[in-house]
Coordinates of N, CA, C and O in Angstrom, one line a residue:
H1 N 151.1 110.1 66.3 CA 149.7 110.2 66.7 C 149.4 109.0 67.5 O 149.6 107.9 67.0
Q2 N 148.8 109.2 68.7 CA 148.4 108.0 69.5 C 146.9 108.0 69.6 O 146.2 109.0 69.6
G3 N 146.4 106.8 69.7 CA 145.0 106.6 69.8 C 144.6 105.4 70.5 O 145.5 104.7 71.0
Y4 N 143.4 105.1 70.6 CA 142.9 103.9 71.3 C 143.2 102.7 70.4 O 143.0 102.7 69.2
T5 N 143.6 101.6 71.0 CA 143.9 100.4 70.2 C 143.0 99.2 70.6 O 142.9 98.2 69.9
N6 N 142.5 99.2 71.8 CA 141.7 98.1 72.3 C 140.2 98.6 72.5 O 139.9 99.1 73.5
I7 N 139.4 98.5 71.4 CA 138.1 99.1 71.4 C 137.0 98.0 71.3 O 137.2 97.1 70.5
T8 N 136.0 98.1 72.1 CA 134.8 97.2 71.9 C 133.6 98.0 71.6 O 133.3 99.0 72.3
R9 N 133.0 97.7 70.5 CA 131.8 98.5 70.1 C 130.6 97.5 70.2 O 130.6 96.4 69.7
L10 N 129.6 98.0 70.9 CA 128.4 97.3 71.2 C 127.3 97.8 70.3 O 127.0 98.9 70.2
E11 N 126.6 96.8 69.5 CA 125.5 97.2 68.7 C 124.4 96.1 68.9 O 124.7 94.9 69.1
R12 N 123.2 96.6 68.9 CA 122.1 95.6 69.1 C 121.9 94.7 67.9 O 121.6 93.6 68.0
E13 N 122.0 95.3 66.7 CA 121.8 94.6 65.5 C 123.2 94.0 65.0 O 124.2 94.3 65.5
H14 N 123.1 93.3 63.9 CA 124.3 92.7 63.3 C 125.1 93.7 62.5 O 126.2 93.3 61.9
R15 N 124.7 94.9 62.4 CA 125.4 96.0 61.7 C 125.7 97.2 62.5 O 125.0 97.4 63.5
F16 N 126.6 98.1 62.1 CA 126.8 99.3 62.8 C 125.8 100.4 62.4 O 125.2 100.3 61.3
G17 N 125.5 101.3 63.2 CA 124.7 102.5 62.8 C 123.4 102.6 63.6 O 122.7 103.6 63.3
G18 N 123.1 101.7 64.5 CA 121.9 101.9 65.2 C 120.7 101.8 64.4 O 120.6 101.0 63.4
K19 N 119.7 102.6 64.6 CA 118.4 102.6 63.8 C 118.5 103.2 62.5 O 117.7 103.0 61.6
S20 N 119.5 104.0 62.3 CA 119.7 104.7 61.0 C 120.4 103.9 60.0 O 121.5 103.4 60.3
F21 N 119.8 103.7 58.8 CA 120.5 102.9 57.8 C 119.8 103.1 56.5 O 118.7 103.6 56.4
T22 N 120.4 102.6 55.4 CA 119.8 102.7 54.1 C 119.5 101.4 53.5 O 120.3 100.4 53.6
I23 N 118.3 101.2 52.9 CA 118.0 100.0 52.2 C 117.9 100.4 50.7 O 117.6 101.5 50.4
Y24 N 118.1 99.4 49.9 CA 118.0 99.6 48.4 C 116.9 98.7 47.8 O 117.0 97.5 48.1
R25 N 116.0 99.2 47.0 CA 114.9 98.4 46.5 C 114.8 98.8 45.0 O 115.0 99.9 44.6
D26 N 114.5 97.8 44.2 CA 114.2 98.0 42.8 C 112.8 98.4 42.6 O 112.1 98.6 43.6
L27 N 112.4 98.6 41.3 CA 111.0 99.1 41.1 C 109.9 98.1 41.5 O 108.8 98.5 41.6
D28 N 110.3 96.8 41.7 CA 109.3 95.8 42.2 C 109.4 95.7 43.7 O 108.7 94.8 44.3
G29 N 110.2 96.5 44.4 CA 110.3 96.4 45.9 C 111.3 95.4 46.3 O 111.4 95.1 47.5
Q30 N 112.1 94.8 45.4 CA 113.0 93.7 45.8 C 114.4 94.4 46.1 O 114.7 95.4 45.6
S31 N 115.1 93.7 47.0 CA 116.5 94.2 47.3 C 117.3 94.3 46.1 O 117.2 93.4 45.2
C32 N 118.2 95.3 46.0 CA 119.1 95.4 44.9 C 120.4 96.1 45.4 O 120.5 96.6 46.5
E33 N 121.4 96.2 44.5 CA 122.6 96.9 44.7 C 122.8 98.0 43.7 O 122.6 97.7 42.5
Q34 N 123.1 99.2 44.1 CA 123.3 100.2 43.1 C 124.7 100.0 42.5 O 125.6 99.6 43.1
E35 N 124.8 100.2 41.1 CA 126.0 100.0 40.4 C 126.5 101.2 39.8 O 125.7 102.0 39.3
R36 N 127.8 101.4 39.7 CA 128.4 102.6 39.1 C 128.8 102.2 37.7 O 129.4 101.2 37.4
D37 N 128.4 103.1 36.7 CA 128.8 102.9 35.3 C 130.3 103.1 35.2 O 130.8 104.1 35.6
E38 N 131.0 102.1 34.6 CA 132.5 102.1 34.6 C 133.0 103.3 33.7 O 134.0 103.9 34.0
A39 N 132.3 103.6 32.6 CA 132.7 104.6 31.7 C 132.5 106.0 32.3 O 133.4 106.8 32.3
S40 N 131.3 106.3 32.8 CA 131.0 107.6 33.3 C 131.2 107.8 34.8 O 131.3 108.9 35.2
G41 N 131.2 106.7 35.5 CA 131.3 106.8 37.0 C 130.0 107.2 37.7 O 130.0 107.4 38.9
I42 N 128.9 107.3 36.9 CA 127.6 107.7 37.5 C 127.0 106.4 38.1 O 126.9 105.4 37.5
V43 N 126.4 106.6 39.3 CA 125.7 105.5 39.9 C 124.2 105.5 39.4 O 123.6 106.6 39.4
N44 N 123.7 104.4 39.0 CA 122.4 104.3 38.5 C 121.4 104.3 39.7 O 121.4 103.3 40.5
T45 N 120.7 105.4 39.8 CA 119.7 105.5 40.9 C 118.3 105.4 40.5 O 117.3 105.6 41.2
E46 N 118.1 105.1 39.2 CA 116.7 105.0 38.6 C 116.1 103.6 38.8 O 114.9 103.5 39.0
T47 N 116.9 102.6 38.7 CA 116.4 101.2 38.8 C 116.7 100.6 40.2 O 116.1 99.5 40.5
C48 N 117.5 101.2 41.0 CA 117.8 100.7 42.3 C 117.8 101.9 43.2 O 118.8 102.7 43.2
I49 N 116.8 102.1 44.0 CA 116.5 103.3 44.7 C 116.9 103.2 46.2 O 116.6 102.2 46.8
A50 N 117.6 104.2 46.7 CA 118.0 104.2 48.1 C 116.9 104.8 49.0 O 116.3 105.8 48.6
F51 N 116.6 104.1 50.1 CA 115.6 104.6 51.0 C 116.2 104.7 52.4 O 116.8 103.8 52.9
E52 N 116.3 106.0 52.9 CA 116.9 106.2 54.2 C 115.9 105.9 55.2 O 114.8 106.5 55.3
M53 N 116.2 105.0 56.1 CA 115.2 104.5 57.0 C 115.2 105.3 58.3 O 114.2 105.3 59.0
G54 N 116.2 106.0 58.7 CA 116.2 106.9 59.8 C 115.7 106.2 61.1 O 115.6 105.0 61.2
T55 N 115.4 107.1 62.0 CA 115.0 106.6 63.3 C 113.6 106.9 63.7 O 113.2 106.9 64.8
C56 N 112.8 107.3 62.7 CA 111.4 107.6 62.9 C 110.5 106.9 61.8 O 111.1 106.3 60.9
F57 N 109.3 106.9 62.0 CA 108.4 106.3 61.0 C 107.1 107.1 60.9 O 106.9 108.0 61.6
L58 N 106.4 106.8 59.8 CA 105.2 107.6 59.6 C 104.0 107.0 60.3 O 103.4 106.0 59.9
H59 N 103.7 107.5 61.4 CA 102.6 107.0 62.3 C 101.2 107.1 61.5 O 101.0 108.1 60.7
N60 N 100.3 106.2 61.8 CA 99.0 106.3 61.2 C 98.2 107.5 61.5 O 97.3 107.9 60.8
G61 N 98.6 108.3 62.5 CA 98.0 109.5 62.9 C 98.3 110.7 62.0 O 97.6 111.7 62.0
Y62 N 99.3 110.5 61.1 CA 99.6 111.6 60.2 C 98.8 111.5 58.9 O 99.2 111.2 57.8
H63 N 97.5 111.8 59.1 CA 96.5 111.6 58.0 C 96.8 112.5 56.8 O 96.6 112.1 55.7
T64 N 97.2 113.7 57.1 CA 97.4 114.7 55.9 C 98.5 114.1 55.0 O 98.4 114.1 53.8
I65 N 99.6 113.6 55.6 CA 100.7 113.1 54.8 C 100.3 111.9 54.1 O 100.5 111.7 52.9
R66 N 99.6 111.0 54.8 CA 99.1 109.7 54.1 C 98.1 110.1 53.0 O 98.1 109.4 52.0
D67 N 97.3 111.1 53.2 CA 96.3 111.5 52.1 C 97.1 112.0 50.9 O 96.7 111.8 49.7
L68 N 98.2 112.8 51.1 CA 99.0 113.2 50.0 C 99.7 112.1 49.3 O 99.8 112.1 48.0
I69 N 100.1 111.1 50.0 CA 100.7 109.9 49.4 C 99.7 109.3 48.4 O 100.0 108.9 47.3
D70 N 98.5 109.1 48.9 CA 97.4 108.5 48.1 C 97.1 109.4 46.9 O 96.9 109.0 45.8
K71 N 96.9 110.7 47.2 CA 96.5 111.7 46.1 C 97.5 111.7 44.9 O 97.1 111.7 43.8
Y72 N 98.8 111.6 45.2 CA 99.8 111.7 44.2 C 100.3 110.3 43.7 O 101.2 110.2 42.9
G73 N 99.7 109.3 44.2 CA 100.0 107.9 43.8 C 101.4 107.5 44.1 O 102.1 106.8 43.3
L74 N 102.0 107.9 45.2 CA 103.3 107.6 45.6 C 103.4 106.2 46.0 O 102.4 105.6 46.5
T75 N 104.6 105.6 45.9 CA 104.8 104.2 46.4 C 104.7 104.1 47.9 O 105.3 104.9 48.6
P76 N 104.0 103.2 48.4 CA 103.9 103.1 49.9 C 105.3 102.7 50.5 O 106.1 102.2 49.8
E77 N 105.4 102.9 51.7 CA 106.6 102.6 52.4 C 106.9 101.1 52.3 O 106.0 100.3 52.3
I78 N 108.2 100.7 52.2 CA 108.6 99.3 52.2 C 109.5 99.1 53.4 O 110.6 99.5 53.4
P79 N 108.9 98.6 54.5 CA 109.7 98.4 55.7 C 110.7 97.2 55.5 O 110.4 96.3 54.8
P80 N 111.9 97.4 56.0 CA 112.9 96.3 55.9 C 112.4 95.1 56.7 O 111.6 95.2 57.6
E81 N 112.9 93.9 56.3 CA 112.6 92.7 57.0 C 112.8 92.8 58.5 O 113.8 93.3 59.0
G82 N 111.8 92.4 59.3 CA 111.9 92.4 60.7 C 111.6 93.7 61.4 O 111.7 93.8 62.6
R83 N 111.3 94.7 60.6 CA 111.1 96.1 61.2 C 109.7 96.6 60.9 O 109.5 97.8 61.0
A84 N 108.8 95.8 60.4 CA 107.5 96.3 60.0 C 106.7 96.6 61.2 O 106.7 95.9 62.2
M85 N 106.0 97.8 61.1 CA 105.1 98.2 62.2 C 103.8 98.6 61.6 O 103.8 99.5 60.8
F86 N 102.8 97.9 61.9 CA 101.5 98.2 61.4 C 100.5 98.3 62.5 O 100.6 97.6 63.5
S87 N 99.6 99.2 62.4 CA 98.5 99.4 63.4 C 97.2 99.7 62.6 O 97.3 100.2 61.5
H88 N 96.1 99.4 63.3 CA 94.8 99.7 62.6 C 94.0 100.7 63.5 O 94.1 100.8 64.6

């Protein structure tokens, strides 16, 4: 099997994946790492939660969605460092 051996990959950020990536936050909104239980092999997702950041954001114009977030007491978005976008 032959393939390419001299490859240059260009990324704007310090990591691969473009704008799509996952951040992990604990219940206080602090960075964390998910850990796998050695005995069961189950990953604890209750105390360290994965947030898929994707390539889109919830614009302030989406009033219905924002109203539902408030109505049901959901946790507000936590933008990763350097990617916060706020408007009034």
